[in-house]
XYZ file of C-alpha atoms in Angstrom:
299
model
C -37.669 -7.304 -33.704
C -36.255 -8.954 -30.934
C -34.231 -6.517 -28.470
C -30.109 -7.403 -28.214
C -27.896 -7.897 -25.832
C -26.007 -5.075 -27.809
C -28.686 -2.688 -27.169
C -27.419 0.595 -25.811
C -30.415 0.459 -23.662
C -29.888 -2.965 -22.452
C -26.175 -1.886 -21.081
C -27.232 1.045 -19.241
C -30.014 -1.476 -17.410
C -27.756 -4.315 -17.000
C -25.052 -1.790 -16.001
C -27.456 0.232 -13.281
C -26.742 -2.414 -10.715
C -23.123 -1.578 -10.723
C -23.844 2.172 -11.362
C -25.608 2.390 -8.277
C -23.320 0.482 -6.078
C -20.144 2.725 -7.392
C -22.460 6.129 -6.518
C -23.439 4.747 -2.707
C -19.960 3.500 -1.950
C -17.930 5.347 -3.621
C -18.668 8.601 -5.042
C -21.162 10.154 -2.141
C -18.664 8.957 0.502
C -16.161 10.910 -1.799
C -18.546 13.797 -2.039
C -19.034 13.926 1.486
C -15.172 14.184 2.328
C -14.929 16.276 -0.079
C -17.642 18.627 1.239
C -16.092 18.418 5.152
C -12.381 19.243 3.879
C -13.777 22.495 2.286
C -15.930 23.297 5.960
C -15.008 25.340 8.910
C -13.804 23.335 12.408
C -16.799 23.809 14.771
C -16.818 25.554 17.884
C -16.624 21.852 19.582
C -15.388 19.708 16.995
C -16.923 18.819 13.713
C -17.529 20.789 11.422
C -19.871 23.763 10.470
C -20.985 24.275 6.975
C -19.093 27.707 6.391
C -16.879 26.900 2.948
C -13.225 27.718 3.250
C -9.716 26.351 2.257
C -8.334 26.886 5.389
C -8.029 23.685 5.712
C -5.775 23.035 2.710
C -4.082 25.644 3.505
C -3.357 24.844 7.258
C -1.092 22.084 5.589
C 1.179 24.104 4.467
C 0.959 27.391 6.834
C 0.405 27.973 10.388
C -1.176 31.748 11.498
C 1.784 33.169 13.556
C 1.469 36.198 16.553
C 1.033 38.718 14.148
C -1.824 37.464 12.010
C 0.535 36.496 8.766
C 0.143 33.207 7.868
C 3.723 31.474 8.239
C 4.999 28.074 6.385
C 5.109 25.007 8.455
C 7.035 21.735 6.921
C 5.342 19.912 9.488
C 2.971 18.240 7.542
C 4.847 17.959 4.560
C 7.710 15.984 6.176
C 4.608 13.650 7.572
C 3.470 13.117 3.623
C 7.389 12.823 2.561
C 7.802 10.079 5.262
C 4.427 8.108 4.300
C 5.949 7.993 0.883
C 9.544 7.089 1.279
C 8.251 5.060 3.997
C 5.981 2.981 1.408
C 8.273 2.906 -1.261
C 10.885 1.262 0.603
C 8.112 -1.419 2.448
C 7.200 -1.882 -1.827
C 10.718 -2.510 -2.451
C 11.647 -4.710 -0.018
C 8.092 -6.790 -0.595
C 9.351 -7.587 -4.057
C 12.656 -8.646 -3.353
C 11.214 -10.689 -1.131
C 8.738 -11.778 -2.985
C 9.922 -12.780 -6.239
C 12.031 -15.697 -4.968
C 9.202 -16.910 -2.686
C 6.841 -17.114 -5.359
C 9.217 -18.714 -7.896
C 9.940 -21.590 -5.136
C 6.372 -22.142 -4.934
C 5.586 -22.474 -8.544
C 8.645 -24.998 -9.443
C 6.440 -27.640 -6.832
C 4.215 -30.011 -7.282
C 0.365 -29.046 -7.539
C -0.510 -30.446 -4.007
C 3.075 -28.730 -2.754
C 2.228 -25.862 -4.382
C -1.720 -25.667 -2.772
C -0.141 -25.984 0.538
C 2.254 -23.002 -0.135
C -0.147 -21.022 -1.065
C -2.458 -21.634 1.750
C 0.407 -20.651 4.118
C 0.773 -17.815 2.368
C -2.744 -16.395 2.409
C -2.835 -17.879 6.631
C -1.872 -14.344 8.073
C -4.962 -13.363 6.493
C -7.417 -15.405 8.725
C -5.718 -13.654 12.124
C -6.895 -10.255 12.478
C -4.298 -7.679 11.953
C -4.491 -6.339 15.491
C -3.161 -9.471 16.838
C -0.720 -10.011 13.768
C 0.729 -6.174 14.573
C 0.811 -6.840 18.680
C 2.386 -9.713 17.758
C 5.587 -7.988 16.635
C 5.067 -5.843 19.865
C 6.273 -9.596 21.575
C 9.174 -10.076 19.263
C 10.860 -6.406 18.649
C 9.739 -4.727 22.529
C 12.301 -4.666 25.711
C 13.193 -8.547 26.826
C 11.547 -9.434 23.389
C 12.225 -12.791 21.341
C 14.686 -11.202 19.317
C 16.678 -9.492 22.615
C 16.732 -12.536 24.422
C 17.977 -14.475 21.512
C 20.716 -12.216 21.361
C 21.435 -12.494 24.737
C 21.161 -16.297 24.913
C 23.696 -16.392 21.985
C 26.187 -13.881 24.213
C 26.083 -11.664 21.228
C 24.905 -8.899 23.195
C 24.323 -8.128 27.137
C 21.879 -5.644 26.761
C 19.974 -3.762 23.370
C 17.886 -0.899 23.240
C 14.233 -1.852 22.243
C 13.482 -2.088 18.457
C 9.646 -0.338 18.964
C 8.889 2.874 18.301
C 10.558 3.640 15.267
C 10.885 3.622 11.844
C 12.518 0.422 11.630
C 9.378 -1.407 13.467
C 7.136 0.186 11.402
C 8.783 -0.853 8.350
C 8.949 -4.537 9.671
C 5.347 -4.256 10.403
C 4.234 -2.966 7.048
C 6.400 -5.501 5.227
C 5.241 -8.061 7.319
C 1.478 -7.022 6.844
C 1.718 -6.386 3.320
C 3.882 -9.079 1.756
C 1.400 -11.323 0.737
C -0.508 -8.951 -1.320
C 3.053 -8.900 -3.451
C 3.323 -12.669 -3.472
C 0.542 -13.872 -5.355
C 0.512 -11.780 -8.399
C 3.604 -12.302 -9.363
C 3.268 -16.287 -8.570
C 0.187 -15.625 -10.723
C 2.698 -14.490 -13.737
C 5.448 -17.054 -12.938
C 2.705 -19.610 -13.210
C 1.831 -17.924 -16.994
C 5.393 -18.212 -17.837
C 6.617 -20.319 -20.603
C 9.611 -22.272 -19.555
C 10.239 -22.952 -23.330
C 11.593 -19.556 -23.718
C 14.012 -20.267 -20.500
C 15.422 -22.944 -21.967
C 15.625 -21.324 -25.420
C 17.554 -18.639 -23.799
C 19.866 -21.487 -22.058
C 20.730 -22.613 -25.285
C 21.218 -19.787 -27.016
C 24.460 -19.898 -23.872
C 22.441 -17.310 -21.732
C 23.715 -17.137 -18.296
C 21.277 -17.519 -14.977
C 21.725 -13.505 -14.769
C 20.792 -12.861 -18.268
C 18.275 -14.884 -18.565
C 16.696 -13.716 -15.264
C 16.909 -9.996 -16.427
C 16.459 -10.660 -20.126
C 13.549 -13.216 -20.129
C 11.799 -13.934 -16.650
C 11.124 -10.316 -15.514
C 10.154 -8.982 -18.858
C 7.557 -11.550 -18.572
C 6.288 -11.058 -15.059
C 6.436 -7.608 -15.087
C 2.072 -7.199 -14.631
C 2.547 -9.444 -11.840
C 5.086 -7.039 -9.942
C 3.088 -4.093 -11.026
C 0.064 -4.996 -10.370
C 1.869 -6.084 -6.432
C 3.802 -3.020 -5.989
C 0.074 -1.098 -6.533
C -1.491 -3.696 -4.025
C 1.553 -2.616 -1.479
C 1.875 0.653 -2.150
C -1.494 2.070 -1.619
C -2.563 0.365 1.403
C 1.103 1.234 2.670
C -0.047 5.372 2.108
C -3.198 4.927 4.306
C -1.476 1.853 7.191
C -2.898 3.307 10.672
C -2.037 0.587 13.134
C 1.634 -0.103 12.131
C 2.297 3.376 13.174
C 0.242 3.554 16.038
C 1.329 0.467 17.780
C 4.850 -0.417 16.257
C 6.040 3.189 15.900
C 4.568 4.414 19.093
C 2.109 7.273 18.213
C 5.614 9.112 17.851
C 6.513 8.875 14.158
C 3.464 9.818 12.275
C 2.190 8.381 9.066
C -0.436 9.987 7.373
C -2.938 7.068 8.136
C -3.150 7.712 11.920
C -2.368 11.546 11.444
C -6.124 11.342 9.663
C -7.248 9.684 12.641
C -5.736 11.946 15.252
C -7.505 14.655 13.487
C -10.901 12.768 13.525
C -10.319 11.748 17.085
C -8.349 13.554 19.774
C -7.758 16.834 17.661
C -11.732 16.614 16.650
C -10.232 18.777 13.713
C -12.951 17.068 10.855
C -12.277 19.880 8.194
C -8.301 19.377 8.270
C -8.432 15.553 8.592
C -10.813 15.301 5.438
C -8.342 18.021 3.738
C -4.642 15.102 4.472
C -7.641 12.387 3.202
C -8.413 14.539 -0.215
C -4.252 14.656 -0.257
C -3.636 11.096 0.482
C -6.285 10.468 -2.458
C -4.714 12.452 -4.980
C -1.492 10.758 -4.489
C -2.979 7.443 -4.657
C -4.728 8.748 -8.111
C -1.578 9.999 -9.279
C 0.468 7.333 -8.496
C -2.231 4.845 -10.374
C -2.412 7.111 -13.263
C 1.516 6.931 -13.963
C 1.672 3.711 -13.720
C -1.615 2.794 -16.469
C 0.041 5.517 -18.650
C 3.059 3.579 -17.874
C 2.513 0.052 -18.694
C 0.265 1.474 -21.768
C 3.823 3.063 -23.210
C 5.828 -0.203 -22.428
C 2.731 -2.036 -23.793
C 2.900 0.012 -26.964
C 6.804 -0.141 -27.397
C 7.230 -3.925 -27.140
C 4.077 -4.138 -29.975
C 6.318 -1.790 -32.324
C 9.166 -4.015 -32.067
């Protein structure tokens, strides 16, 4: 008998490949973290392989004079301005996004290759010098505060860095073309037939831009706001460079505990955190789509 393809056997062997590659990069490095956020700070940094959840709790609570532990917001407000601070770069990245991608797929197919490449060009610079670069246009005598100034709408400005603002600008700006292409992707799947049909059937632009174009490209925007949003939680040097080292995010909180603070056990512990909210947030939006799925096959 000759052996299938179909073989039980033969897809755990043609699967081991991928099995092994998921447990070296993925699941011992998650292991490992794992294992440190549970461990006690050494005496010098590091950590020391004494299990405690001191760390998860130093999140929440700080030991005060007396011994008793007492609650500290300070790392909360840190994770409550990582999110609010991602969901608003997601927003604006689709606002954005959705009329720049439906430009580029009304042009022509060697139009339409050129948009694209322009799109995907940020890519090729590293993001060090794409970041500094908005160091030139928002800092002190910047681009923007001398075009002001040339234009006599202002005589002098304070400088845009070092704030929430830059960092948003940087994270939009670093982020955007992630949004862009899946849902130029969708718009490219769409079937104009039904546009029309909904033109004749005396459908305003409005209606038929809420009732039949994002129905339709609603994976596309999904499946950008997850390619925003996640790298958004984790985004080290927009905060760093753009917001100064002053606003923290909890990207380069995880690597002020790794570095100067040479806390390993708490920096693992925001890492398990920023994880879980990654997880969650993926999780609600699969169960999500699956429910939408489900509803537009009932009716």
């Amino acid at each position: 008998m000759k052996p299938s393809i179909k073989n039980p056997n033969w897809n755990v062997l043609g699967l081991l490949p991928a099995h092994v590659i998921m447990l070296l990069t993925l699941i011992i490095p998650i292991g490992i973290i794992v294992v440190v956020s549970f461990s006690t700070r050494g005496p010098y940094g590091g950590f020391e392989y004494v299990f405690t959840s001191a760390p998860y709790k130093q999140l929440l609570f700080n030991q005060g004079w007396t011994g008793e532990l007492e609650f500290n917001p300070q790392y909360l407000i840190v994770v409550a301005r990582t999110l609010v601070l991602s969901a608003v770069t997601t927003s604006i990245c689709l606002l954005l996004s959705f009329p720049v991608a439906y430009f580029i797929a009304l042009q022509r197919p060697t139009v339409k290759v050129l948009l694209i490449y322009l799109v995907t060009l940020p890519f090729w610079v590293s993001m060090i010098v794409r970041v500094y670069s908005w160091i030139i246009i928002l800092g002190k005598d910047g681009v923007i505060e001398k075009t002001l100034r040339g234009l006599g709408l202002v005589d002098q400005m304070d400088s845009l860095l070092f704030g929430n603002t830059a960092m948003l600008v940087g994270l939009v700006y670093s982020y955007i073309p992630l949004m862009i292409l899946p849902i130029f992707a969708s718009i490219e799947k769409l079937d104009h037939a039904l546009i029309e049909a909904s033109h004749d059937l005396y459908g305003n632009r409005l209606t038929t831009l809420r009732r039949v174009i994002l129905p339709l490209i609603r994976p596309g925007m999904i499946a950008g706001a997850i390619l925003v949003f996640v790298p958004s939680l984790g985004a080290v040097l927009e905060p760093t460079l753009l917001g100064g080292g002053k606003t923290m995010m909890m990207g380069n909180l995880i690597q002020l505990q790794f570095g100067g603070a040479r806390n390993w056990p708490l920096g693992a512990a925001i890492a398990i955190v920023l994880m879980a909210a990654v997880m969650v947030f993926l999780v609600f939006q699969g169960l999500r789509s699956i429910r939408t799925e489900g509803l537009e096959r009932a009716s």
